mmCIF file of C-alpha atoms (C1' of nucleotides) in Angstrom:
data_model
loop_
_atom_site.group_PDB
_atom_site.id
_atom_site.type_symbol
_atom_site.label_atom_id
_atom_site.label_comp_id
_atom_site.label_asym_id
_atom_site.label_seq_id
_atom_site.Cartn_x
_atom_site.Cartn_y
_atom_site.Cartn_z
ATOM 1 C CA UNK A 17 0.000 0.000 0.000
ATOM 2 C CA UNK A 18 0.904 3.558 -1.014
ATOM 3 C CA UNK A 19 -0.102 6.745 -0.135
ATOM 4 C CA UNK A 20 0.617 10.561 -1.309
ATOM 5 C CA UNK A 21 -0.947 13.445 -2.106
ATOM 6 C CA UNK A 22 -1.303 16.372 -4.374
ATOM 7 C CA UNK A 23 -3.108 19.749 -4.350
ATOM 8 C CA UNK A 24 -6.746 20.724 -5.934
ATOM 9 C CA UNK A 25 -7.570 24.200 -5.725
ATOM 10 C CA UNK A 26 -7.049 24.856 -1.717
ATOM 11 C CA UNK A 27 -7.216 21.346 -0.911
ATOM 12 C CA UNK A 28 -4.886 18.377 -0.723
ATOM 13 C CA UNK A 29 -6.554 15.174 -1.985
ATOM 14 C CA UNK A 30 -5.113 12.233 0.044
ATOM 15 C CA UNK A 31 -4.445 9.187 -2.074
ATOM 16 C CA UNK A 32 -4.097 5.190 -0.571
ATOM 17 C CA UNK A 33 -4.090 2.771 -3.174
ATOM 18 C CA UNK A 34 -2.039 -0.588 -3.976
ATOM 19 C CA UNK A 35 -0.786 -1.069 -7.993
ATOM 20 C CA UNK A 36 -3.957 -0.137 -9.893
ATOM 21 C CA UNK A 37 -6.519 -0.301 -6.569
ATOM 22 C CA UNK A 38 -7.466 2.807 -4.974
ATOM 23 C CA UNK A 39 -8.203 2.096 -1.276
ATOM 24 C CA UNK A 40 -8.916 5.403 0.250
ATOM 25 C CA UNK A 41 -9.493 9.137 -1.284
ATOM 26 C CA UNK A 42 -9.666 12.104 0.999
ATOM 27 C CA UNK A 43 -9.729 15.884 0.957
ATOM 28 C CA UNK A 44 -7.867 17.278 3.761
ATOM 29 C CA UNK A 45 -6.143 21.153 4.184
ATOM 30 C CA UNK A 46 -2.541 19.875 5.117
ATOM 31 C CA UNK A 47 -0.740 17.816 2.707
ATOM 32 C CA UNK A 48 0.892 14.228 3.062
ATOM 33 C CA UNK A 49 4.334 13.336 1.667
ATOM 34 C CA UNK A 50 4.468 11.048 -1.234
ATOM 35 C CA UNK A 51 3.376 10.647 -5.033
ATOM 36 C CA UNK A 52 -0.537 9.967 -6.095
ATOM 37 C CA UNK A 53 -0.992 8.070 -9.461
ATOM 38 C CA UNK A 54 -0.306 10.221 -12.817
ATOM 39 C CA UNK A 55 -4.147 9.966 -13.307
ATOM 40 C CA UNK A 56 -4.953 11.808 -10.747
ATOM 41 C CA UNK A 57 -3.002 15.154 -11.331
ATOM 42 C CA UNK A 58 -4.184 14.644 -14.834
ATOM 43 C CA UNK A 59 -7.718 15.387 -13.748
ATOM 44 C CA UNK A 60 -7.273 17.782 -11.470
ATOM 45 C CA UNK A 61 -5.025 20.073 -13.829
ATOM 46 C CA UNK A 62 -8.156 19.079 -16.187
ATOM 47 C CA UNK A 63 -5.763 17.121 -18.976
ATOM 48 C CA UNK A 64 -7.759 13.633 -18.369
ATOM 49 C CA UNK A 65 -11.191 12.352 -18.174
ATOM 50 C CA UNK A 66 -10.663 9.126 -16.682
ATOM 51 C CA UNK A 67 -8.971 7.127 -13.944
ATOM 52 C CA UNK A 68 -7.842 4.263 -16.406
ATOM 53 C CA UNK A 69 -6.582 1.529 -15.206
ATOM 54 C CA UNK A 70 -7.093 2.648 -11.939
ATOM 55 C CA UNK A 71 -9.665 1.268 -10.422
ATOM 56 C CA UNK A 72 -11.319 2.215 -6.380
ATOM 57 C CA UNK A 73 -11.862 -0.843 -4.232
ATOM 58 C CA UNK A 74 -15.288 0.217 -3.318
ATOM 59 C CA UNK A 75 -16.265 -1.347 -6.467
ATOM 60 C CA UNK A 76 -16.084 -4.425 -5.429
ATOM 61 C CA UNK A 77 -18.848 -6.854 -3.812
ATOM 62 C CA UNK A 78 -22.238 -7.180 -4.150
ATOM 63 C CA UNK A 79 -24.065 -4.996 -1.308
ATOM 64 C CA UNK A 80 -25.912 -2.138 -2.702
ATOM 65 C CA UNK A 81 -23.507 0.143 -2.075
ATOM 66 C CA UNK A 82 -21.633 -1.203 -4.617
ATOM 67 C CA UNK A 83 -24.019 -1.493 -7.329
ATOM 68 C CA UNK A 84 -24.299 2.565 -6.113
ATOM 69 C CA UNK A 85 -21.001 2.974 -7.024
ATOM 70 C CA UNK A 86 -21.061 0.992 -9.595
ATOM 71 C CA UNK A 87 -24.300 3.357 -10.968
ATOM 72 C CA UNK A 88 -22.616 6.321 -10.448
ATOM 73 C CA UNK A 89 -18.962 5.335 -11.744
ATOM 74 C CA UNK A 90 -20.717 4.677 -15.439
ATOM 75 C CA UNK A 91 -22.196 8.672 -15.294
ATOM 76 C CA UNK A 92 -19.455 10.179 -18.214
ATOM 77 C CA UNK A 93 -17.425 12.898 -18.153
ATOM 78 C CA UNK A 94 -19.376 16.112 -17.942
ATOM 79 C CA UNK A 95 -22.651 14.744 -17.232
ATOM 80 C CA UNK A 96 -24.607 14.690 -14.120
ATOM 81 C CA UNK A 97 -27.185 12.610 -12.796
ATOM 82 C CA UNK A 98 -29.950 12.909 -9.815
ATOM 83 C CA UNK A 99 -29.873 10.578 -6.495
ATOM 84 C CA UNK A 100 -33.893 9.668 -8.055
ATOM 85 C CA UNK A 101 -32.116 8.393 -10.924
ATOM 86 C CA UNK A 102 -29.073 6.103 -9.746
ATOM 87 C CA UNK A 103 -31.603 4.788 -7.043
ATOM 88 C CA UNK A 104 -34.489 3.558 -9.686
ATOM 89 C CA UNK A 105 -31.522 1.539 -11.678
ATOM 90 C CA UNK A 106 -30.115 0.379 -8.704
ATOM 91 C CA UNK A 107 -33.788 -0.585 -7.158
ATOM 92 C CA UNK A 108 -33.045 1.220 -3.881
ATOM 93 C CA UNK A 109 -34.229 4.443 -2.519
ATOM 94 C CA UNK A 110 -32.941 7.911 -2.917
ATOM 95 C CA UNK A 111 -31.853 8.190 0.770
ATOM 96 C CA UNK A 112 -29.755 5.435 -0.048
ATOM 97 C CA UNK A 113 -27.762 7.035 -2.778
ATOM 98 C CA UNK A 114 -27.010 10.046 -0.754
ATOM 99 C CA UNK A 115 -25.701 7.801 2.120
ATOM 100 C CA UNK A 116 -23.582 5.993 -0.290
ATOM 101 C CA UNK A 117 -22.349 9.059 -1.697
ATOM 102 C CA UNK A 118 -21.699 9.896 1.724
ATOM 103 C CA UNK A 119 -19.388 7.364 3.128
ATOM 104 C CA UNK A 120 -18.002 7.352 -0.471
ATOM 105 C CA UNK A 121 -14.598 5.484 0.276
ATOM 106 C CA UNK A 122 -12.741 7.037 -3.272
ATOM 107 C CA UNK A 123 -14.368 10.521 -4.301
ATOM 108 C CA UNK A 124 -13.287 11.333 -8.356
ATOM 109 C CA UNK A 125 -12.635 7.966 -8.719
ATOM 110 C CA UNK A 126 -16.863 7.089 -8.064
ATOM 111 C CA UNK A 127 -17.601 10.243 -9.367
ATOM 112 C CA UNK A 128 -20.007 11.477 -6.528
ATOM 113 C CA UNK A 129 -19.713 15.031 -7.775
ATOM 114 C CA UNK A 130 -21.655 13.985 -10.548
ATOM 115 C CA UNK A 131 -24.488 13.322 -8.713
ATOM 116 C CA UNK A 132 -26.608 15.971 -7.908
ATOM 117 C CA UNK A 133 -30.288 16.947 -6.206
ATOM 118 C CA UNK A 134 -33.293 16.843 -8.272
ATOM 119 C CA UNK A 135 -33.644 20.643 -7.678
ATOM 120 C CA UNK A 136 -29.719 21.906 -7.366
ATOM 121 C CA UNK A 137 -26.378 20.659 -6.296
ATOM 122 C CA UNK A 138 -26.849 18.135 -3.317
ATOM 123 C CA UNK A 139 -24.409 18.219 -0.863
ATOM 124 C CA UNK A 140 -20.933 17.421 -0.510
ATOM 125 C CA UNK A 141 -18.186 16.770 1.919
ATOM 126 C CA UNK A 142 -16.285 18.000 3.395
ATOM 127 C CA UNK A 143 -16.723 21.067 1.309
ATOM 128 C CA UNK A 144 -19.490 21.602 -1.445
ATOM 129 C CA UNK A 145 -16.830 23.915 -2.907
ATOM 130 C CA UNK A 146 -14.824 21.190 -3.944
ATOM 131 C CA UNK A 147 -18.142 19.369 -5.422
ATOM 132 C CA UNK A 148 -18.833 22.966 -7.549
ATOM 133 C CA UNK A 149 -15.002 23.354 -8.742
ATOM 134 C CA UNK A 150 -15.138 19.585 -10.023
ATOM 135 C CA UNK A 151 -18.067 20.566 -11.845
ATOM 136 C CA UNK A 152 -16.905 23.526 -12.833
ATOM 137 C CA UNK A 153 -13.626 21.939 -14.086
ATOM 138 C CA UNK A 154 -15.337 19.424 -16.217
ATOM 139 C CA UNK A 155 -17.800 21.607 -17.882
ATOM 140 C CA UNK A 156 -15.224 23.964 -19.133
ATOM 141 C CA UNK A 157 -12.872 20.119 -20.022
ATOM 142 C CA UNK A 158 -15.874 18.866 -21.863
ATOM 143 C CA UNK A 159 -16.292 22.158 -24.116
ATOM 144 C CA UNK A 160 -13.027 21.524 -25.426
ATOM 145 C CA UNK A 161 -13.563 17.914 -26.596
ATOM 146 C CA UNK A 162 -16.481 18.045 -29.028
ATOM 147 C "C1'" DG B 2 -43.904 30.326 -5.039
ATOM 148 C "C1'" DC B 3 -41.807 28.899 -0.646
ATOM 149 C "C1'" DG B 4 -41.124 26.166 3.407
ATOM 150 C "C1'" DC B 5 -42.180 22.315 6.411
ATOM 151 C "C1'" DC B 6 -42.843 17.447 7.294
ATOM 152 C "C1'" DG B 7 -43.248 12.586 6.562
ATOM 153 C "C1'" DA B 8 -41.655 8.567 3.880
ATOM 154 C "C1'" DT B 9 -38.035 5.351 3.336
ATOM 155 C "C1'" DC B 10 -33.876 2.207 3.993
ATOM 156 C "C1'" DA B 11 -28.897 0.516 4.086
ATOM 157 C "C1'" DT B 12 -25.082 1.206 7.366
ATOM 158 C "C1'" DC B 13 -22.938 1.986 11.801
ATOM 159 C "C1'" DA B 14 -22.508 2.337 16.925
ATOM 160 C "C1'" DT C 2 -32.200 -2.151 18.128
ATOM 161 C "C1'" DG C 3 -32.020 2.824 17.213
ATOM 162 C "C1'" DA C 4 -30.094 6.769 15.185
ATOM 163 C "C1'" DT C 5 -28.494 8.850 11.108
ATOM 164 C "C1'" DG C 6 -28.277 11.049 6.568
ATOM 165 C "C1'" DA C 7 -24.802 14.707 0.263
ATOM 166 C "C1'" DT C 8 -33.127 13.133 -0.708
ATOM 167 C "C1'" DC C 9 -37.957 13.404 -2.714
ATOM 168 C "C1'" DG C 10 -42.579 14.828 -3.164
ATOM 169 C "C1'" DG C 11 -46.819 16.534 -1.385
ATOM 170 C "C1'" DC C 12 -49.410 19.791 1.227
ATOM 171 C "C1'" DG C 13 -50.534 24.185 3.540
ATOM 172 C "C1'" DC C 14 -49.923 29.010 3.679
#
DNA sequence: GCGCCGATCATCA
DNA sequence: TGATGATCGGCGC
């Protein structure tokens, strides 16, 4: 297991991961020593779309948090979709989604910034700021890959 | 149109 | 068990 970290806006985004598996993803204010995979300052510097190969651990099993992240993981670059609508195709219930979202092991990776409220943003943590500049980042990203 | 309240359900302590 | 949410939709004002 590895760990390192790198900087997003005013943030630090803590990376653990093993090879291609991404264990852990956090957003703290002080940074960590050590490198995070390529992919990673890729997307935040908005050169990449994708985490490929990389791939977040959370994936893995079949509770219905998974299948959530599953859901959410296919939503593509750009795009948003509405807790409603990842709960229908996973046959849960909304509350679910956001809870999910919530103890979200590997944010960016399960791209719970894509997910949004039926009426607005939804939340985000530990700082909706960091949920607005993703979007922000990938809006602008998308525009330049008709 | 805006705000409150109940429904609903998988985790975690 | 019981409490806890990054929600949704309906109802009253």
């Amino acid at each position: 297991m590895q760990s390192g970290s790198c900087s997003f806006n005013l943030w630090k985004v803590a990376v653990d991961f093993d090879g291609t598996t991404v264990h852990r993803v956090r957003f703290l204010r002080t940074a960590d020593t050590g490198f995070v995979p390529v992919q990673f300052t890729k997307f935040l510097a908005g050169k990449g779309t994708d985490f490929t190969p990389l791939k977040s651990a959370a994936l893995d099993g079949d509770s219905v948090y998974a299948k959530i992240y599953r859901e959410v993981s296919k939503i593509p670059y750009g795009k948003t979709k509405t807790y409603a609508e990842i709960a229908e195709a996973v046959g849960t219930h909304a509350r679910v989604v956001g809870n999910a979202m919530s103890r979200n092991p590997t944010p960016l990776i399960i791209p719970c910034h894509r997910v949004v409220g039926s009426d607005g943003l939804g939340g985000f943590s530990p700082d909706i700021d960091i949920k607005k500049a993703l979007l922000t980042l990938e809006k602008k990203v998308s525009k330049n890959i008709p």
